[in-house]
Short mmCIF file of C-alpha atoms in Angstrom, two decimals:
data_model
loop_
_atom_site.label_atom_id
_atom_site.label_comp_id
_atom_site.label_asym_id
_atom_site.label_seq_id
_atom_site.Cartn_x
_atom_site.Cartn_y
_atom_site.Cartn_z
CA UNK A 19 -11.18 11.03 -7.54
CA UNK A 20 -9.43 11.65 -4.20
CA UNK A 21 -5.92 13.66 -3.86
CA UNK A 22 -4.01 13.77 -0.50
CA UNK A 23 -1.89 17.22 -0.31
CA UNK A 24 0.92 17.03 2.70
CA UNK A 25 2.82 20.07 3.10
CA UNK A 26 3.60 22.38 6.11
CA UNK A 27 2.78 25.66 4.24
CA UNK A 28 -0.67 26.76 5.05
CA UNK A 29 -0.90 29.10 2.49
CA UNK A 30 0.21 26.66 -0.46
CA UNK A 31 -2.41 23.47 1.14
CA UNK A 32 -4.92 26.46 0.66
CA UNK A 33 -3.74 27.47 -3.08
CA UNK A 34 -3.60 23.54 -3.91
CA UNK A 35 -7.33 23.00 -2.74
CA UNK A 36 -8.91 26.06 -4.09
CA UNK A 37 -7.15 24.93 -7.99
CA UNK A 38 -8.09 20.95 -7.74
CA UNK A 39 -11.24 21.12 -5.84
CA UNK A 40 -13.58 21.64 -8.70
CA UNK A 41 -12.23 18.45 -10.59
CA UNK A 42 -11.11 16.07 -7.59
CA UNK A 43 -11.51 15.93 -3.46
CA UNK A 44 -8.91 17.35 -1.97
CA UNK A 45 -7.96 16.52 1.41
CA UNK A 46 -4.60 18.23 3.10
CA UNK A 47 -2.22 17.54 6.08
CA UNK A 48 0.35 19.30 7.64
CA UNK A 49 2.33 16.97 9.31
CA UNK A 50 3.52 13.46 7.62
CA UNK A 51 3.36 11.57 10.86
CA UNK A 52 -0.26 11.96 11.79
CA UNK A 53 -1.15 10.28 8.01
CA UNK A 54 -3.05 6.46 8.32
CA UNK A 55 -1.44 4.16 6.42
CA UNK A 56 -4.09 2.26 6.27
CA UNK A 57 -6.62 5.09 4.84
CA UNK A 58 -4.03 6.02 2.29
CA UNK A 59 -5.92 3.39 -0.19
CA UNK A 60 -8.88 5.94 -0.46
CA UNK A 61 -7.08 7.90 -2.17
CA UNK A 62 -5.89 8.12 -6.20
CA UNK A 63 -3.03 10.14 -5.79
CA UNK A 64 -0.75 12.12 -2.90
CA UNK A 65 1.07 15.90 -3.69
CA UNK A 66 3.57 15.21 -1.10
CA UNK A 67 5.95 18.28 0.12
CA UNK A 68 9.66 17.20 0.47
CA UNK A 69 11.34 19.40 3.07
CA UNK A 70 8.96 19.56 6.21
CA UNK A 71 10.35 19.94 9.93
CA UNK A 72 8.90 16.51 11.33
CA UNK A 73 9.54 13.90 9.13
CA UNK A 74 10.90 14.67 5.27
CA UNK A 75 8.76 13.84 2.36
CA UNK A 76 12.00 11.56 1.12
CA UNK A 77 11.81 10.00 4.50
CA UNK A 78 7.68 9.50 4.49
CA UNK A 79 8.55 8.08 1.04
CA UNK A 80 11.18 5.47 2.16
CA UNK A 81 9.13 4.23 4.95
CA UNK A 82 5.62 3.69 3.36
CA UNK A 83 6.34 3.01 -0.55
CA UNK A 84 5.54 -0.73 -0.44
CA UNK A 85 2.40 -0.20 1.03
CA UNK A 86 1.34 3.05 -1.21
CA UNK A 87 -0.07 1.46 -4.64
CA UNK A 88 -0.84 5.48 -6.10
CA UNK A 89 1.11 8.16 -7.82
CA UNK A 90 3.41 9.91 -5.33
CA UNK A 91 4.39 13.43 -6.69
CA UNK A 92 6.91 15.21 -4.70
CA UNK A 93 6.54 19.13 -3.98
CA UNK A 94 10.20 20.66 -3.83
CA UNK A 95 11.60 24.59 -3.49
CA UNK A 96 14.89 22.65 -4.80
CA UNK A 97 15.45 22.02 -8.57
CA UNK A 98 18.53 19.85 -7.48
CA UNK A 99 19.41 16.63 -9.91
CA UNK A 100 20.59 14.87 -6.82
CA UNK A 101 17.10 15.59 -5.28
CA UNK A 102 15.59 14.00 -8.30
CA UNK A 103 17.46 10.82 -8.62
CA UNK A 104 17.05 9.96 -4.82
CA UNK A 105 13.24 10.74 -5.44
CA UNK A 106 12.60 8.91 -8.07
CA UNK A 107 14.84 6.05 -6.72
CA UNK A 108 12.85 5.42 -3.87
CA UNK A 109 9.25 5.47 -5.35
CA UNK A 110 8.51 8.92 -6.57
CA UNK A 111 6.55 9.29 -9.75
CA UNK A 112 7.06 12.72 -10.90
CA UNK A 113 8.30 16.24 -9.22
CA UNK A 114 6.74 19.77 -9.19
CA UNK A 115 9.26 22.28 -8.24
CA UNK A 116 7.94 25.23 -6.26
CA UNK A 117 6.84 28.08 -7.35
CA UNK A 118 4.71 25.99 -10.04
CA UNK A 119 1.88 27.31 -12.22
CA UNK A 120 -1.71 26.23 -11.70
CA UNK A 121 -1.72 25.12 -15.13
CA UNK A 122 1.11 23.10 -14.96
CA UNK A 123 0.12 21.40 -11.10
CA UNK A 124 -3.42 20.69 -12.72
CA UNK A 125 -2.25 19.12 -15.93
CA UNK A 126 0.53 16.66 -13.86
CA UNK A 127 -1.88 15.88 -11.69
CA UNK A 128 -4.24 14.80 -14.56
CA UNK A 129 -1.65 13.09 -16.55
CA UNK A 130 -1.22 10.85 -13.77
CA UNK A 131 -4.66 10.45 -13.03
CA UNK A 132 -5.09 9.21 -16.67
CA UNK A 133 -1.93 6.92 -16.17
CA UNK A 134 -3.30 5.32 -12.92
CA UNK A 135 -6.86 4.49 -14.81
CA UNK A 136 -4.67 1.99 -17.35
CA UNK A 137 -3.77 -1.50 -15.85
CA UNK A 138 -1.15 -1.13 -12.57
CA UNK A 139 1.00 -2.22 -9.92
CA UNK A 140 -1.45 -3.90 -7.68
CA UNK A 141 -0.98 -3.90 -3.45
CA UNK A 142 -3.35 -5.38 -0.74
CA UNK A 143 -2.49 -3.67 2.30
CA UNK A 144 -3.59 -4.54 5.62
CA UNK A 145 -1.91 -2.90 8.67
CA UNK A 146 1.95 -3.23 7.80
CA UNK A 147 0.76 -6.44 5.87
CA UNK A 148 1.53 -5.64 1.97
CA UNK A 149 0.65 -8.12 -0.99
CA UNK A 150 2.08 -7.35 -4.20
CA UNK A 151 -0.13 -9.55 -6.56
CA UNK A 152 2.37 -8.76 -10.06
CA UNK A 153 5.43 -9.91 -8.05
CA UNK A 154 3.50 -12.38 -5.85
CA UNK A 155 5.27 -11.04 -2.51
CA UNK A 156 3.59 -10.20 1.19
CA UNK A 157 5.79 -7.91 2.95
CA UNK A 158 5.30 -6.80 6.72
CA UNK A 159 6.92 -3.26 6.82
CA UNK A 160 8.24 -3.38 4.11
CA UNK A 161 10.17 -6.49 4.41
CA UNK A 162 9.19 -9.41 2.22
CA UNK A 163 7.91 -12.61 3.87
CA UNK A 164 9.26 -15.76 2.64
CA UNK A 165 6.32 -17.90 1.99
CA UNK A 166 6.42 -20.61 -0.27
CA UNK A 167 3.87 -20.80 -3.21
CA UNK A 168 1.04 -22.73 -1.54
CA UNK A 169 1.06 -20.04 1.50
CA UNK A 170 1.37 -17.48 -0.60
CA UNK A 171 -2.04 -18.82 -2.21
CA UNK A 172 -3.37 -19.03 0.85
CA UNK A 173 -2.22 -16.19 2.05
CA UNK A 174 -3.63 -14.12 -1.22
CA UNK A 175 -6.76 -16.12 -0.99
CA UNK A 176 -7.96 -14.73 2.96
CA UNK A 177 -6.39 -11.58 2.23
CA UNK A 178 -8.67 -10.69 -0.93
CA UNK A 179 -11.55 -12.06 0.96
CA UNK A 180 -11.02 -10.40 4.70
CA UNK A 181 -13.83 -11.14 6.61
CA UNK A 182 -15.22 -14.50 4.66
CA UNK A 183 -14.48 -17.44 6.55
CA UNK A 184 -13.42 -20.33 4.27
CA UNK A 185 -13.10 -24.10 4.96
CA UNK A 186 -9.94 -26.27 4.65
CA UNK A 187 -11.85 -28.49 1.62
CA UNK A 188 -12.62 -24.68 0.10
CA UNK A 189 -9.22 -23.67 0.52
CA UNK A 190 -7.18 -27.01 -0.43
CA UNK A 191 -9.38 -26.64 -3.78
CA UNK A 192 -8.59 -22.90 -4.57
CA UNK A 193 -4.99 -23.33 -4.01
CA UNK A 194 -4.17 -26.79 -5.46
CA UNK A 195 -7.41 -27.63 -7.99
CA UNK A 196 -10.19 -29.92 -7.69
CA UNK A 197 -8.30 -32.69 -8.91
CA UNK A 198 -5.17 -32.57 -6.79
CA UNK A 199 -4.27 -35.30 -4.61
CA UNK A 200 -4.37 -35.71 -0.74
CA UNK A 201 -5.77 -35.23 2.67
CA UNK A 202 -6.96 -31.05 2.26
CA UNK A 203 -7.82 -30.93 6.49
CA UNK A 204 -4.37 -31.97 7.27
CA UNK A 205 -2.43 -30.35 4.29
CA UNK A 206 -3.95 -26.83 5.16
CA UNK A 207 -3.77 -26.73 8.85
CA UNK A 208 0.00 -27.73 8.34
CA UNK A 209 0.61 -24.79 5.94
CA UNK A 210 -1.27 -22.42 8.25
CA UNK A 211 0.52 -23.54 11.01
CA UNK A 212 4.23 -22.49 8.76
CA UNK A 213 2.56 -19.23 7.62
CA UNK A 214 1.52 -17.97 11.14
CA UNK A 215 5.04 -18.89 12.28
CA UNK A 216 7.16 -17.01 9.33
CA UNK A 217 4.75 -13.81 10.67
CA UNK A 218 4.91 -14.55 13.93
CA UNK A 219 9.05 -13.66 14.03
CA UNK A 220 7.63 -9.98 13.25
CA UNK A 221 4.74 -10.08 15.91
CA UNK A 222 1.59 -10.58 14.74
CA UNK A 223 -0.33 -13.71 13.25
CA UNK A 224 -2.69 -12.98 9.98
CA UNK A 225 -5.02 -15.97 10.00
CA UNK A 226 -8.04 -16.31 12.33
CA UNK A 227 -9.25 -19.79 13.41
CA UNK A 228 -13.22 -19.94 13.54
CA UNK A 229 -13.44 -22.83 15.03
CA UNK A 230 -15.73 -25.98 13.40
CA UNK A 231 -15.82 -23.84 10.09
CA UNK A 232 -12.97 -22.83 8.78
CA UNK A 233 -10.09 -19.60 8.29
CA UNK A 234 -10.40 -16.02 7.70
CA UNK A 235 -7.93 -12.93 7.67
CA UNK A 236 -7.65 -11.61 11.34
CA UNK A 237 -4.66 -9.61 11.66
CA UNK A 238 -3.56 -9.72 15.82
CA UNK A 239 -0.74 -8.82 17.38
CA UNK A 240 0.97 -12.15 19.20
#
């Protein structure tokens, strides 16, 4: 198991490593802003410091949230309610309030670990590309994408398979059944066509023509 520590104190990354490192791999940052996005799905669960001089831990939080599908527990010096409530309302999952016992880090951290291992909120993430399979939603940066059902399908479809290049007949079939009704070439290159325009207002296209074969995820700016 994998735990991301961000804080600006040295001393405390140092303190966190040296308690977890015998039961998980720790990694730490100092600075919020130099953190992948994209690499953040390696990991089963961030300690996340709230009050740091580039970029705030609340801030960090707000930004990324939608495309962060781990625990999130916030490292404060503050034992403010107010702190609490705007933590928890934008996508924290517990608090540790500084100074904190080893004992009681290592058995939050745990508890959390456990609670991640039962069934869970679900994200594909590529780039600022989010899917949230419960809710059935892509979102680029955060803000949801309105597809219809079929392109959402679709969409879900390329997405869980990046890289695997899939023909219109394979498509039409996994989004509408073997026994639906119609002309599949022509009813999937007119939904790809809608779905690369709805992304295209923020950008970037998500679908790849390979030409005489089929579709695949490709993620390019436009």
């Amino acid at each position: 198991m994998k735990i991301l520590v961000i804080d600006d104190d040295i001393d405390l990354l140092k303190l966190i490593s040296n308690s977890l490192k015998k039961d998980y791999e720790v990694t730490t940052e100092i600075d919020a802003e130099k953190i992948d996005i994209n690499k953040i799905k390696d990991y089963d669960l961030i300690l996340l410091d709230v009050m740091m001089p580039k970029i705030s831990g609340f801030d960090f939080l707000r930004q990324n949230r939608g495309l962060i599908d781990i625990p999130i527990l916030l490292l404060t010096a503050r034992d403010f309610e107010e702190d609490k409530i705007e933590g928890f309302a934008i996508g924290a999952d517990d608090y540790i309030t500084k100074p904190f016992s080893i004992g009681e880090l290592r058995a939050r951290v745990a508890a959390h670990i456990r609670r991640e291992k039962r069934e869970k909120h679900r994200c594909l993430v590529d780039q600022k590309i989010s899917c949230d399979l419960l809710s059935k939603i892509f979102y680029f940066d955060n803000v949801p994408v309105n597809l219809t059902s079929s392109e959402y399908k679709i969409c879900e479809l390329l997405l869980k398979n990046k890289g695997q290049v899939f023909s219109k007949e394979k498509i039409y079939t996994s989004v509408y059944g073997y026994d639906a009704l119609g002309d599949s070439k022509t009813s999937i290159t007119e939904r790809i066509k809608k779905i690369r325009n709805k992304f295209e207002e923020y950008g970037i296209s998500p679908i790849e023509t390979v030409w005489g074969v089929g579709y695949k995820w490709g993620t390019k700016k436009v």
